[in-house]
PDB file of C-alpha atoms in Angstrom:
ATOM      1  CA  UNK A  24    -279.082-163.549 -14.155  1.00 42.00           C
ATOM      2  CA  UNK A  25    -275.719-165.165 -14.467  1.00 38.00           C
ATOM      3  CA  UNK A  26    -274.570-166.274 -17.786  1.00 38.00           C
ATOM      4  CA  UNK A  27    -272.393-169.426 -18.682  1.00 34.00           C
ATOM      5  CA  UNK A  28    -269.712-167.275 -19.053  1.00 36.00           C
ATOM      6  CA  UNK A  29    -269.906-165.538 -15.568  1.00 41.00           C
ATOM      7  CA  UNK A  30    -270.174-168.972 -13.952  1.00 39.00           C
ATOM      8  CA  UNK A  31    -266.885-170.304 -15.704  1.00 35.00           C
ATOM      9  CA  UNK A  32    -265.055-166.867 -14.174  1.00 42.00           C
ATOM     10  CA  UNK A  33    -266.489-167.591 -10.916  1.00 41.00           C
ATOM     11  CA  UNK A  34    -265.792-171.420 -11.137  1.00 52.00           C
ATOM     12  CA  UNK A  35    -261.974-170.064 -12.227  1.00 50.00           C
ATOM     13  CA  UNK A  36    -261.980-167.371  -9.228  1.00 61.00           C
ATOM     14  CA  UNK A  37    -262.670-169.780  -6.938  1.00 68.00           C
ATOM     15  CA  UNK A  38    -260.162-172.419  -7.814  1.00 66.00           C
ATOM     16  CA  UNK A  39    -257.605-169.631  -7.151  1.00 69.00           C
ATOM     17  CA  UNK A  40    -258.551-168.765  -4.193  1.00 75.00           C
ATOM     18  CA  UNK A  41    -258.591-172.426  -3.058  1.00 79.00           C
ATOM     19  CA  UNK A  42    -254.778-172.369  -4.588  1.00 79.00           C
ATOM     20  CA  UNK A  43    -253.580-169.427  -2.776  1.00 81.00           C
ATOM     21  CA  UNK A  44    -254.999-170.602   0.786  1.00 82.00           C
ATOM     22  CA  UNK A  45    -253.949-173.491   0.211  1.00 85.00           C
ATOM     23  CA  UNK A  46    -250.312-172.039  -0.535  1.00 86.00           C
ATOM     24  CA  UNK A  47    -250.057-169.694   2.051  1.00 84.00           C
ATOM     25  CA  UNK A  48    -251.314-172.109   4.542  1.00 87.00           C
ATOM     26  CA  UNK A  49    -247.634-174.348   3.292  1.00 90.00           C
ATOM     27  CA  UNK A  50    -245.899-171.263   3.800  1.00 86.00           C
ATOM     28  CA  UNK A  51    -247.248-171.225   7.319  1.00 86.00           C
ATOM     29  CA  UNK A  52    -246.236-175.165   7.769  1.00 87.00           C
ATOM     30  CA  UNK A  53    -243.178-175.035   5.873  1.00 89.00           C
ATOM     31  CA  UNK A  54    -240.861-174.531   8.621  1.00 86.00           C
ATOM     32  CA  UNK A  55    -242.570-177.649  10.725  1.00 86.00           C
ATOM     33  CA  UNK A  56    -242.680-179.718   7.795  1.00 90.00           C
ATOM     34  CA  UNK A  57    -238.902-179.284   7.317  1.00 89.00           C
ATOM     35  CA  UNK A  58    -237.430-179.313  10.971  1.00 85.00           C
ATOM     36  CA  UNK A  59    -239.890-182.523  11.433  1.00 86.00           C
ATOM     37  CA  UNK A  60    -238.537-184.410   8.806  1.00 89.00           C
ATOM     38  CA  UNK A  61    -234.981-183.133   9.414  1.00 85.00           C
ATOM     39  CA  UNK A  62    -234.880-184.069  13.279  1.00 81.00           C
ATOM     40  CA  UNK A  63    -235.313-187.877  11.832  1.00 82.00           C
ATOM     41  CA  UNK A  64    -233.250-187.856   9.004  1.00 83.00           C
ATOM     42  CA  UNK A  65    -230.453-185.913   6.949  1.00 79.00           C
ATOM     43  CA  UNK A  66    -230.727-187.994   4.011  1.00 81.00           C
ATOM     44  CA  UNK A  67    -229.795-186.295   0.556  1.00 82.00           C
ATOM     45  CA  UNK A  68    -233.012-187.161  -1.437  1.00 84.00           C
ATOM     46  CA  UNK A  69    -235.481-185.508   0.917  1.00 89.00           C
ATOM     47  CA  UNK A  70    -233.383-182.977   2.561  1.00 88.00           C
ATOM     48  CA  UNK A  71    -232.662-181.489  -1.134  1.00 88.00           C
ATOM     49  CA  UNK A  72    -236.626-181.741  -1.651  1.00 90.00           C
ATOM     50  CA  UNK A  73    -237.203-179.800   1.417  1.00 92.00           C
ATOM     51  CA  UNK A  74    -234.750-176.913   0.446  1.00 90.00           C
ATOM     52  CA  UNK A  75    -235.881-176.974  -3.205  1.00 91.00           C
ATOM     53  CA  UNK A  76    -239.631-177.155  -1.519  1.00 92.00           C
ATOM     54  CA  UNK A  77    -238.314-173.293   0.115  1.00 90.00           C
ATOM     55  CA  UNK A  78    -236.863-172.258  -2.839  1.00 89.00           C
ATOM     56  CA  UNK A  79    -239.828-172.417  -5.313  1.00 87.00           C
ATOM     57  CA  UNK A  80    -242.688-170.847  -2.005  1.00 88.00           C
ATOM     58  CA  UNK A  81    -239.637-168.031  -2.078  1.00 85.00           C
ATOM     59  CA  UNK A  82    -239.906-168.014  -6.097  1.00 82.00           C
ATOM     60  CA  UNK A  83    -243.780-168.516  -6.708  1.00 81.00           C
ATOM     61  CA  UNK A  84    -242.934-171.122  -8.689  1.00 84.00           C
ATOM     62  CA  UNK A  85    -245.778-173.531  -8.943  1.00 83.00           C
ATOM     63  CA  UNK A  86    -244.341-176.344 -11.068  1.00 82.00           C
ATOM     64  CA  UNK A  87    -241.421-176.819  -8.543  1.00 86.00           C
ATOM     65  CA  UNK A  88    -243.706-176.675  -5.164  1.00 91.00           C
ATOM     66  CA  UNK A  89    -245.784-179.596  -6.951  1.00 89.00           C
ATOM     67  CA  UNK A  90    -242.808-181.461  -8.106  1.00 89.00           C
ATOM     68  CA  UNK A  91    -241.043-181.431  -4.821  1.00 92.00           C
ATOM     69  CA  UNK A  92    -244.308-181.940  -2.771  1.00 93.00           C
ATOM     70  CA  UNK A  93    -244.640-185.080  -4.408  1.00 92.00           C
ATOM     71  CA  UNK A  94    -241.361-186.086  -3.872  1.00 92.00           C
ATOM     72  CA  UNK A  95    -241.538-185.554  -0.125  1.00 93.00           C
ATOM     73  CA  UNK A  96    -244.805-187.079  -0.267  1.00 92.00           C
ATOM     74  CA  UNK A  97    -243.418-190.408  -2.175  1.00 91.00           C
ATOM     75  CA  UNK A  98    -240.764-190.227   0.653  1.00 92.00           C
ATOM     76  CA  UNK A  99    -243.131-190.627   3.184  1.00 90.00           C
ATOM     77  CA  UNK A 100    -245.149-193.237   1.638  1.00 91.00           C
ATOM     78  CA  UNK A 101    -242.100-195.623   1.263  1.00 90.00           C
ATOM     79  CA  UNK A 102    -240.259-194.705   4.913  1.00 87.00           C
ATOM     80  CA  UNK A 103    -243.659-194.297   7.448  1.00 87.00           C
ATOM     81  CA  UNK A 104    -243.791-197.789   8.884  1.00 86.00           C
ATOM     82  CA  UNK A 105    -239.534-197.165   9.540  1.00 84.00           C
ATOM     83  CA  UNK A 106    -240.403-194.069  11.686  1.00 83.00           C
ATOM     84  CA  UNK A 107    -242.899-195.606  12.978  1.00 82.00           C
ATOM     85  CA  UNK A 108    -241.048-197.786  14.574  1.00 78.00           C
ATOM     86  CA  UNK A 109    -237.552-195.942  14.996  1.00 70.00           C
ATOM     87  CA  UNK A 110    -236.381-196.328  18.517  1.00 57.00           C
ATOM     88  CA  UNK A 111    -236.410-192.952  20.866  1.00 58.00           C
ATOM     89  CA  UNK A 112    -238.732-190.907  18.319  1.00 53.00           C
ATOM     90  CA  UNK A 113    -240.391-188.550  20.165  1.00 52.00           C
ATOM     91  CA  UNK A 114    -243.826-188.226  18.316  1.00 70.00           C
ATOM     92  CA  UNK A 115    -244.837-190.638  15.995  1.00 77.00           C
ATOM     93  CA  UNK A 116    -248.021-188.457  15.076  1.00 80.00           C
ATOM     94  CA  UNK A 117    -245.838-185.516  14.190  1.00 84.00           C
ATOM     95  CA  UNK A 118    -245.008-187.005  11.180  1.00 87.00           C
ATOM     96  CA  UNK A 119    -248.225-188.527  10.753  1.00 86.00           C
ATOM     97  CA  UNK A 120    -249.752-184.890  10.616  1.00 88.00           C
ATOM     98  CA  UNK A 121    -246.730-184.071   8.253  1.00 89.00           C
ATOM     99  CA  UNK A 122    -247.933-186.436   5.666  1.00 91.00           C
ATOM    100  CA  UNK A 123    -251.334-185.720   5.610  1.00 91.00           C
ATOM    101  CA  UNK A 124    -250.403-182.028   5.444  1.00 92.00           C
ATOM    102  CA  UNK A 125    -247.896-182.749   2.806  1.00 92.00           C
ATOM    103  CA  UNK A 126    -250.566-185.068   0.815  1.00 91.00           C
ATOM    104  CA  UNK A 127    -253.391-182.630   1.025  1.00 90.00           C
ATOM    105  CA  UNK A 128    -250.977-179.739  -0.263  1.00 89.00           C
ATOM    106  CA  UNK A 129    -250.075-181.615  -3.003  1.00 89.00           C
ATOM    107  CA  UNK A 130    -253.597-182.879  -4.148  1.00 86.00           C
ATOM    108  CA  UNK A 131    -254.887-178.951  -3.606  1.00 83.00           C
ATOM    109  CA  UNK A 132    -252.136-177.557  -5.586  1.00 79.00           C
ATOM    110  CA  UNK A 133    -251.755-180.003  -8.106  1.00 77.00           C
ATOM    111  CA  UNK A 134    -255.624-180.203  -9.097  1.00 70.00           C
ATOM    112  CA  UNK A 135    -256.002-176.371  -9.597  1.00 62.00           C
ATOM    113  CA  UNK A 136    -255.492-175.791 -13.044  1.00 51.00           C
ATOM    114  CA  UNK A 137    -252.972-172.641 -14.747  1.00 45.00           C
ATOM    115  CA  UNK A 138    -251.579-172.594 -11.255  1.00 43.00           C
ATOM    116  CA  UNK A 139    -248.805-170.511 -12.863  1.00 44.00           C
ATOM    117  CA  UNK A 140    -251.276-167.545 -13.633  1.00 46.00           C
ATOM    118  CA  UNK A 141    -252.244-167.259 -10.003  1.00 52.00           C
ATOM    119  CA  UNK A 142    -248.564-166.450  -8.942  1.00 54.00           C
ATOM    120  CA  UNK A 143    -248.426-163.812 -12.626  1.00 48.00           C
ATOM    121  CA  UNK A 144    -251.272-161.758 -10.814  1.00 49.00           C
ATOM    122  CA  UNK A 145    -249.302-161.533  -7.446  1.00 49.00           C
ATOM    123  CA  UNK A 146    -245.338-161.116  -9.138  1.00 43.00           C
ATOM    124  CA  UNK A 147    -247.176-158.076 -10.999  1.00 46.00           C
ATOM    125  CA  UNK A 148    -248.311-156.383  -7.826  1.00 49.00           C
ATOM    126  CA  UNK A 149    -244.678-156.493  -6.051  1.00 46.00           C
ATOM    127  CA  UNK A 150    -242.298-153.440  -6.042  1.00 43.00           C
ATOM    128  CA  UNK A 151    -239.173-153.288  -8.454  1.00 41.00           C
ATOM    129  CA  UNK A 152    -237.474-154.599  -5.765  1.00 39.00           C
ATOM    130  CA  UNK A 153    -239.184-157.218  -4.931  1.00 42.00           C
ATOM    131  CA  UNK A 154    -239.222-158.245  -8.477  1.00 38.00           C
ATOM    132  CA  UNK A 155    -235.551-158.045  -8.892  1.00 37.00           C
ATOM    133  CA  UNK A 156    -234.536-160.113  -5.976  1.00 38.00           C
ATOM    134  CA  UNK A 157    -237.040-163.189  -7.745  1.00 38.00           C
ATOM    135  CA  UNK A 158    -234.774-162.542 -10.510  1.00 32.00           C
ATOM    136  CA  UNK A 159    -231.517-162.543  -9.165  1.00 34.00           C
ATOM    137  CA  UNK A 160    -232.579-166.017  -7.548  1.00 35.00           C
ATOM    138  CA  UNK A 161    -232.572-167.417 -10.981  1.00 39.00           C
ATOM    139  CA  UNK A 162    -228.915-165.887 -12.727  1.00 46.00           C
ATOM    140  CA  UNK A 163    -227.889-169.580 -13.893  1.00 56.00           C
ATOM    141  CA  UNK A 164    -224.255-168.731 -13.696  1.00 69.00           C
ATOM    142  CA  UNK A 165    -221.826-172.448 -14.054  1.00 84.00           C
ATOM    143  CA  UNK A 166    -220.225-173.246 -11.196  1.00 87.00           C
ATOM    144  CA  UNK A 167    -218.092-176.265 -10.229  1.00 92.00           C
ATOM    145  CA  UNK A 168    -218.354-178.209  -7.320  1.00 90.00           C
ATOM    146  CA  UNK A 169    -215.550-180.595  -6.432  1.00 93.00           C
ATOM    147  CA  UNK A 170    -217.682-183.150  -4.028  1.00 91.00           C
ATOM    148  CA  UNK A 171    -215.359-185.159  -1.696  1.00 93.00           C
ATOM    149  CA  UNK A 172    -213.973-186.575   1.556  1.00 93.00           C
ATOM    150  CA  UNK A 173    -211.737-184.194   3.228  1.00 92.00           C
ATOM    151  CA  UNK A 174    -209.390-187.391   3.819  1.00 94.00           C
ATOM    152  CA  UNK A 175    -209.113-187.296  -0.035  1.00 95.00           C
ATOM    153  CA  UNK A 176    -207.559-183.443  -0.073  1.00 95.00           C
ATOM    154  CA  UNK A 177    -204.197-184.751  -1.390  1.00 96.00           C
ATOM    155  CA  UNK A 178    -206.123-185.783  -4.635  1.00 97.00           C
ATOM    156  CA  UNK A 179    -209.228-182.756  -4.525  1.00 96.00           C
ATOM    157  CA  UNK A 180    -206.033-179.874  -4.364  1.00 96.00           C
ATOM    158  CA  UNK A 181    -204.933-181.622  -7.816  1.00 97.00           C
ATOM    159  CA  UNK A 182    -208.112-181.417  -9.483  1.00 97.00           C
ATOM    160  CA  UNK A 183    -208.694-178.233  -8.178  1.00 96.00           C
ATOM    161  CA  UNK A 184    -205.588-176.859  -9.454  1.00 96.00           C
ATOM    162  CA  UNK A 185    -205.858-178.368 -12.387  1.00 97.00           C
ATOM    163  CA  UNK A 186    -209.507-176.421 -12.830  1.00 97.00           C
ATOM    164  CA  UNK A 187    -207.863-173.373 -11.472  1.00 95.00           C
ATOM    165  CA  UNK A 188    -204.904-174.097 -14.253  1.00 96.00           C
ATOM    166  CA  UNK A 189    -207.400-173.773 -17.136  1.00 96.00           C
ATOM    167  CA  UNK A 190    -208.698-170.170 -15.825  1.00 94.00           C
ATOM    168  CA  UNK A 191    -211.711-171.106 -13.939  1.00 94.00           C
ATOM    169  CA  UNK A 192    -212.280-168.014 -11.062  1.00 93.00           C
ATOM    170  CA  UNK A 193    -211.802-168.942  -7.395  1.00 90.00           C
ATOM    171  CA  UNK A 194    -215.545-168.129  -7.060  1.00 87.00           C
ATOM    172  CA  UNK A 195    -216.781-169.970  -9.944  1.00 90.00           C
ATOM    173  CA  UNK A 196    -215.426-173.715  -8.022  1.00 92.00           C
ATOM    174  CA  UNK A 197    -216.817-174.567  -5.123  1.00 89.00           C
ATOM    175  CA  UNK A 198    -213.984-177.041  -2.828  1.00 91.00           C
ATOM    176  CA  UNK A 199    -214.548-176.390   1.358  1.00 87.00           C
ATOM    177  CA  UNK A 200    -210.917-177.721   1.787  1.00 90.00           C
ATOM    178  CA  UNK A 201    -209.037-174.913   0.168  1.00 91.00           C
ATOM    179  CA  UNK A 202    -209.684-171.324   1.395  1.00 86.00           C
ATOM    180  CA  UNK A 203    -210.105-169.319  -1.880  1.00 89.00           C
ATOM    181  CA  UNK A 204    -213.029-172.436  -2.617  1.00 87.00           C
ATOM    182  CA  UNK A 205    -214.534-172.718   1.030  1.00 78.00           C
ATOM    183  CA  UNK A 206    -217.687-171.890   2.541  1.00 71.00           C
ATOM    184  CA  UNK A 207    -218.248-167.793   3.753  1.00 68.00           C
ATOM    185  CA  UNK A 208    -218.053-167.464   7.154  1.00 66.00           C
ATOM    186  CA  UNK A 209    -221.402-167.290   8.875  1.00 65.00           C
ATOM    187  CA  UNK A 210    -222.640-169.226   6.403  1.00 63.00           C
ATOM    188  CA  UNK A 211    -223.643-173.133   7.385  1.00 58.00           C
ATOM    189  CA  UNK A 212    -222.332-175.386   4.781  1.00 58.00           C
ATOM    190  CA  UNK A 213    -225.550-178.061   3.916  1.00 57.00           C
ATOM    191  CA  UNK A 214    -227.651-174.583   3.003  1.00 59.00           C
ATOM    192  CA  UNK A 215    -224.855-172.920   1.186  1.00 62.00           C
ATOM    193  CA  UNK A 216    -224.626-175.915  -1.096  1.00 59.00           C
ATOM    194  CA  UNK A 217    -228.018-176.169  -1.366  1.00 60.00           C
ATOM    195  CA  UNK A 218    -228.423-172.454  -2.076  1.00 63.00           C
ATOM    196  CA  UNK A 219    -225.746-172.686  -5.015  1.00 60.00           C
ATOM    197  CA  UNK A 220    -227.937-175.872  -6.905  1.00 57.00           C
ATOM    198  CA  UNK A 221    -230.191-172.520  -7.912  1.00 55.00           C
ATOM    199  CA  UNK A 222    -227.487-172.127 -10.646  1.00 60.00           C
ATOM    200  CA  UNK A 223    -225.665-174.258 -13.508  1.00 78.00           C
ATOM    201  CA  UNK A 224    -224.005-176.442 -11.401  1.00 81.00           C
ATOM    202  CA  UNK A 225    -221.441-179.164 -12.848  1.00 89.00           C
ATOM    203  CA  UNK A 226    -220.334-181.793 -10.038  1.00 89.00           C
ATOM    204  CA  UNK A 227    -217.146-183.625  -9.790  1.00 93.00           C
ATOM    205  CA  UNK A 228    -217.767-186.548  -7.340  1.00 92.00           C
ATOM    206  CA  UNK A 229    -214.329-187.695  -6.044  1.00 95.00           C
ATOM    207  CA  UNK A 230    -214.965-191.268  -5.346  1.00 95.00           C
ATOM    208  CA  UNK A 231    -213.398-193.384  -2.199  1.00 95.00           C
ATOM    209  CA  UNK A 232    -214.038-195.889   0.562  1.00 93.00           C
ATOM    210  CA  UNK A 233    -213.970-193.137   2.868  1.00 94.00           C
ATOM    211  CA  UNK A 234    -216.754-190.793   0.705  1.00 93.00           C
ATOM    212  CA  UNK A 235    -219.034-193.742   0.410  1.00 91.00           C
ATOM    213  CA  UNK A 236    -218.567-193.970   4.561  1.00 91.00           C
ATOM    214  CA  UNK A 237    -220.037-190.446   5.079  1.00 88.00           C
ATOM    215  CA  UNK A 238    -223.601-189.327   4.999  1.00 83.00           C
ATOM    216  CA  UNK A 239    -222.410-185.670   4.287  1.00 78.00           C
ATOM    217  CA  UNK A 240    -220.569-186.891   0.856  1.00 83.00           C
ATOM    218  CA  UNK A 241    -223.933-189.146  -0.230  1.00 81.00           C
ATOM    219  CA  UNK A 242    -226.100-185.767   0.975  1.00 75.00           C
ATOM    220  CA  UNK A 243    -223.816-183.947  -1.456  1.00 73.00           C
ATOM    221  CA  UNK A 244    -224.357-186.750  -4.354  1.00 75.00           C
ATOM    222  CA  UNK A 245    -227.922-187.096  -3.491  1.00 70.00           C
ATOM    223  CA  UNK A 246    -227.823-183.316  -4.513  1.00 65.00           C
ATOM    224  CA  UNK A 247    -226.658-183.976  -8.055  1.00 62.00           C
ATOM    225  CA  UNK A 248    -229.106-186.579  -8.202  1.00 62.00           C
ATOM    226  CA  UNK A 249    -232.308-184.606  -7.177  1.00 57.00           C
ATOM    227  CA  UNK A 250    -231.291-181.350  -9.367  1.00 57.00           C
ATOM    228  CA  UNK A 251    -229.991-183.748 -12.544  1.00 62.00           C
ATOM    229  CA  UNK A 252    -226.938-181.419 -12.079  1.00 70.00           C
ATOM    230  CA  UNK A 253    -224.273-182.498 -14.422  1.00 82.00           C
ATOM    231  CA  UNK A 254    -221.379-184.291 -13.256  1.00 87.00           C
ATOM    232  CA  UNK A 255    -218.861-186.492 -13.603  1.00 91.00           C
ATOM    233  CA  UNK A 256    -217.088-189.232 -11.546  1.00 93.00           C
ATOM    234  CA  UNK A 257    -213.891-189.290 -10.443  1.00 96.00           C
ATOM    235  CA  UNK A 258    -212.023-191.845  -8.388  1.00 96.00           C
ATOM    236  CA  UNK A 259    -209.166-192.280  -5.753  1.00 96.00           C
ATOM    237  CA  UNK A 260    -206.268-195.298  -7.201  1.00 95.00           C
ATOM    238  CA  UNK A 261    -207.519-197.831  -4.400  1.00 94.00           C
ATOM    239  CA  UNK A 262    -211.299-196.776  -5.076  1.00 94.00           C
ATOM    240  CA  UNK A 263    -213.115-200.751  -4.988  1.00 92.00           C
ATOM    241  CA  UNK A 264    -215.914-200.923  -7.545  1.00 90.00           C
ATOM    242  CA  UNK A 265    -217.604-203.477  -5.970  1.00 90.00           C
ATOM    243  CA  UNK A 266    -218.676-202.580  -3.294  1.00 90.00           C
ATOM    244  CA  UNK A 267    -222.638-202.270  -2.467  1.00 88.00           C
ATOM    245  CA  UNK A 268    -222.823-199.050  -1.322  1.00 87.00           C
ATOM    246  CA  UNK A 269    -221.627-197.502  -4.400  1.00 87.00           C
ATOM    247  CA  UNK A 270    -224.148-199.641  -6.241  1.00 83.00           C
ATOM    248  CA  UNK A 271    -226.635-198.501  -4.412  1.00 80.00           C
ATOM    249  CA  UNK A 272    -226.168-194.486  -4.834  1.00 78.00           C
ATOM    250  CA  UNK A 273    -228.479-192.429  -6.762  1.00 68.00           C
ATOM    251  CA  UNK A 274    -226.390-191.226  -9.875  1.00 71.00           C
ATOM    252  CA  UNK A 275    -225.625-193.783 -12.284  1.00 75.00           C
ATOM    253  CA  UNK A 276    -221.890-195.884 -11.471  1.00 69.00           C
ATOM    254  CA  UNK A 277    -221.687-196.891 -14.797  1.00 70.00           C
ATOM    255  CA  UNK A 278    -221.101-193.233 -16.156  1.00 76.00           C
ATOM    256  CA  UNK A 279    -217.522-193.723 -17.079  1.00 71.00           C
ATOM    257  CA  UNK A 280    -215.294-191.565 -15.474  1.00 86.00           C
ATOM    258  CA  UNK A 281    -211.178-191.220 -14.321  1.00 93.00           C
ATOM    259  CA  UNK A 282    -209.772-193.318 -12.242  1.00 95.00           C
ATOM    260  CA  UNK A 283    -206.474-191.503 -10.607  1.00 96.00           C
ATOM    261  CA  UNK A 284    -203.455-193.640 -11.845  1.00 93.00           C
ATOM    262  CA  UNK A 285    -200.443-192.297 -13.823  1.00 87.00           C
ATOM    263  CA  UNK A 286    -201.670-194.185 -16.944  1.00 91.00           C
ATOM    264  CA  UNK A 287    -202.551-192.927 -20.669  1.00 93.00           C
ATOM    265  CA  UNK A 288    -206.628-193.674 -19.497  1.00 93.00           C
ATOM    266  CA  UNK A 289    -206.090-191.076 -17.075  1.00 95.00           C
ATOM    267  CA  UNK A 290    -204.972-188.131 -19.201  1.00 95.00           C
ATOM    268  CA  UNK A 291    -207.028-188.904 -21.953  1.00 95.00           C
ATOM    269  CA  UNK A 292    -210.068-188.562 -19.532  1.00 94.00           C
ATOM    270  CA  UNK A 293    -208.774-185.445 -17.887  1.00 96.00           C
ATOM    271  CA  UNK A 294    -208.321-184.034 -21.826  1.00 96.00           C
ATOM    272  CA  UNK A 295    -211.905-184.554 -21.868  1.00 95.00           C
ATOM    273  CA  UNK A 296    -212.783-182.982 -18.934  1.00 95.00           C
ATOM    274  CA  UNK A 297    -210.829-179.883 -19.455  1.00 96.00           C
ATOM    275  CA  UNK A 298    -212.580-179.746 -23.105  1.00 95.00           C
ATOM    276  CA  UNK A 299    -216.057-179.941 -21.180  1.00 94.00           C
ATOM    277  CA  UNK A 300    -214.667-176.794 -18.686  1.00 95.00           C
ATOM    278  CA  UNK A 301    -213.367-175.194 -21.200  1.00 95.00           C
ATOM    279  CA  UNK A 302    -216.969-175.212 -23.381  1.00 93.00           C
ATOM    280  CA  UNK A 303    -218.874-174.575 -19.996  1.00 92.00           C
ATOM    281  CA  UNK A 304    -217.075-171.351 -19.416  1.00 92.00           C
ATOM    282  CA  UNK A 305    -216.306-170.173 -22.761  1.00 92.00           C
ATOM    283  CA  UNK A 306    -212.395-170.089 -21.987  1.00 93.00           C
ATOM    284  CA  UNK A 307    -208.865-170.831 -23.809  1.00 93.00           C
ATOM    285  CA  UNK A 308    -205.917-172.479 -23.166  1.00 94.00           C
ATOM    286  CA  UNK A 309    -203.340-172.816 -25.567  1.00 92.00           C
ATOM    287  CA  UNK A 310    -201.563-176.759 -26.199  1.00 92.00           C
ATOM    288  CA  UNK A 311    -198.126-175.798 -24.409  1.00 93.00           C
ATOM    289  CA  UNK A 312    -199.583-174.548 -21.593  1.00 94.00           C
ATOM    290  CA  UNK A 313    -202.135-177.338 -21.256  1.00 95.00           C
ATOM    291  CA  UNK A 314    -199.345-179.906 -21.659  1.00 95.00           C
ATOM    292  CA  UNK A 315    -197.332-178.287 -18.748  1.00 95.00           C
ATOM    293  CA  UNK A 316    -200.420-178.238 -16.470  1.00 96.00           C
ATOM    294  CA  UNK A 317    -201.672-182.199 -17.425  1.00 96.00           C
ATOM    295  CA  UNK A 318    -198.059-182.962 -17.024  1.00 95.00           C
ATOM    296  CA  UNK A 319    -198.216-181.309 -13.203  1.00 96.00           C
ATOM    297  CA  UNK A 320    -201.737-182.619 -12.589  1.00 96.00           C
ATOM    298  CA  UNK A 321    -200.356-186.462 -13.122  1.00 96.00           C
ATOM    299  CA  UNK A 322    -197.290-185.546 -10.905  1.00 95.00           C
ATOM    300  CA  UNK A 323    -199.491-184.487  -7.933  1.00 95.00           C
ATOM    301  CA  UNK A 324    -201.444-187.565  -7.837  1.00 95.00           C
ATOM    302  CA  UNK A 325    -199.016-190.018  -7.694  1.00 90.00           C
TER     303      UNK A 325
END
């Protein structure tokens, strides 16, 4: 006869087993889910869900596949009757299926309680190996990214050798127009990016006309946004604050930031910034040799 206790295992047994079908059954879909979604749109928000969606099936982490399930999921909700009536989609009821696949992932995984435990049982049973590389995904090592237009190099080459200046390592800053900072070859640049938010990743969004023109730059923002990455803002001399576009972005544009002009605002904001670098990667720099390289920085961006 069972007891009151064997039900409650049995109830508990079963609501894992419902979690793990219903998780490898994602990891089946995954791939669809994303190339769907990514054949209509390259937005920042979802894309960055998507990847982060990849991430956490690749890490077992169960948190992070609810998290980004619902934000895909919220996605949906607010852009279906767009798609469904965006000119030259091919099939309407792909995406359709992808919601209801998306939603009934999400309810599945999200009702199962300790989810966390199911994924303990499995990490236990991998090799060394295998255990490592889930590990290694997770190093949190800082990393700079300078986020810009490549029309605004003049000014990105003076903050990045201003960064360089104060003894950050050429593979500690991420800046695709110089070639210590770039992308590896082979590598495609959105997923390299994306691969790189797994660590502690400070931003520095170079603001212009021409970044607020490019759906690459506002992917890259969207990045920061979606990963609450640090960061600060940055902007070109001719940068105009009014217009709606920058209003409209997903980090905040009243964060104060530095606004490129040989003026004493400008160094006093780039004193603070190399204070924050200097804290972030527990380095030195002594006043003489900080002067010298402010005085350099100001001289390159005029």
């Amino acid at each position: 006869m069972e007891t009151i206790f064997d039900m409650i295992n049995k109830s508990y047994e079963e609501k894992e087993k419902i979690y793990l079908d219903s998780f490898n059954k994602l990891q089946i879909e995954y791939d669809g889910i994303k190339r769907t979604i990514i054949h209509y749109t390259t937005e920042g928000l979802v894309t960055n869900y998507l990847t982060k969606l990849g991430e956490a099936i690749n890490n077992h982490n169960a948190d992070n596949i609810e998290y980004c399930l619902k934000g895909i999921l919220d996605w949906y909700n607010i852009n279906i009757n767009d798609i469904s009536e965006h000119d030259g989609l091919v099939d309407f009821n792909l995406h359709r299926r992808n919601m209801e696949l998306v939603e009934n992932f999400y309810k599945t995984m999200a009702s199962t309680p300790n989810n966390c435990k199911v994924f303990e049982k499995e990490i236990a049973n991998e090799t060394p190996s295998e255990a490592n590389n889930n590990i290694s995904l997770n190093t949190n090592k800082p990393i700079i990214f300078i986020s810009h237009s490549s029309v605004d190099k003049k000014f990105g080459n003076a903050i990045r050798n201003f960064i360089i200046g104060l003894g950050v390592k050429d593979e500690q800053l991420i800046y695709t127009s110089h070639e210590l900072n770039g992308i590896p070859m082979d590598k495609n640049i959105y997923d390299y990016l994306r691969e790189n938010f797994n660590n502690k990743v400070f931003m520095i969004i170079l603001w212009s006309n021409t970044y607020l023109e490019s759906p690459s730059c506002l992917s890259e923002m969207g990045a920061a946004w979606v990963t609450q990455s640090d960061y600060t803002n940055i902007y070109v001399p001719d940068f105009k604050f009014e217009n709606p576009k920058y209003h409209e972005c997903a980090v905040d544009p009243r964060k104060m930031g530095a606004v490129l002009k040989n003026d004493g605002h400008c160094k006093t904001k780039m004193i603070e910034l190399k204070n924050k670098i200097l804290k972030m990667f527990n380095l030195e720099i002594d006043e003489k040799h900080f002067m010298v390289l402010l005085d350099e920085f100001m001289k390159e961006i005029q």
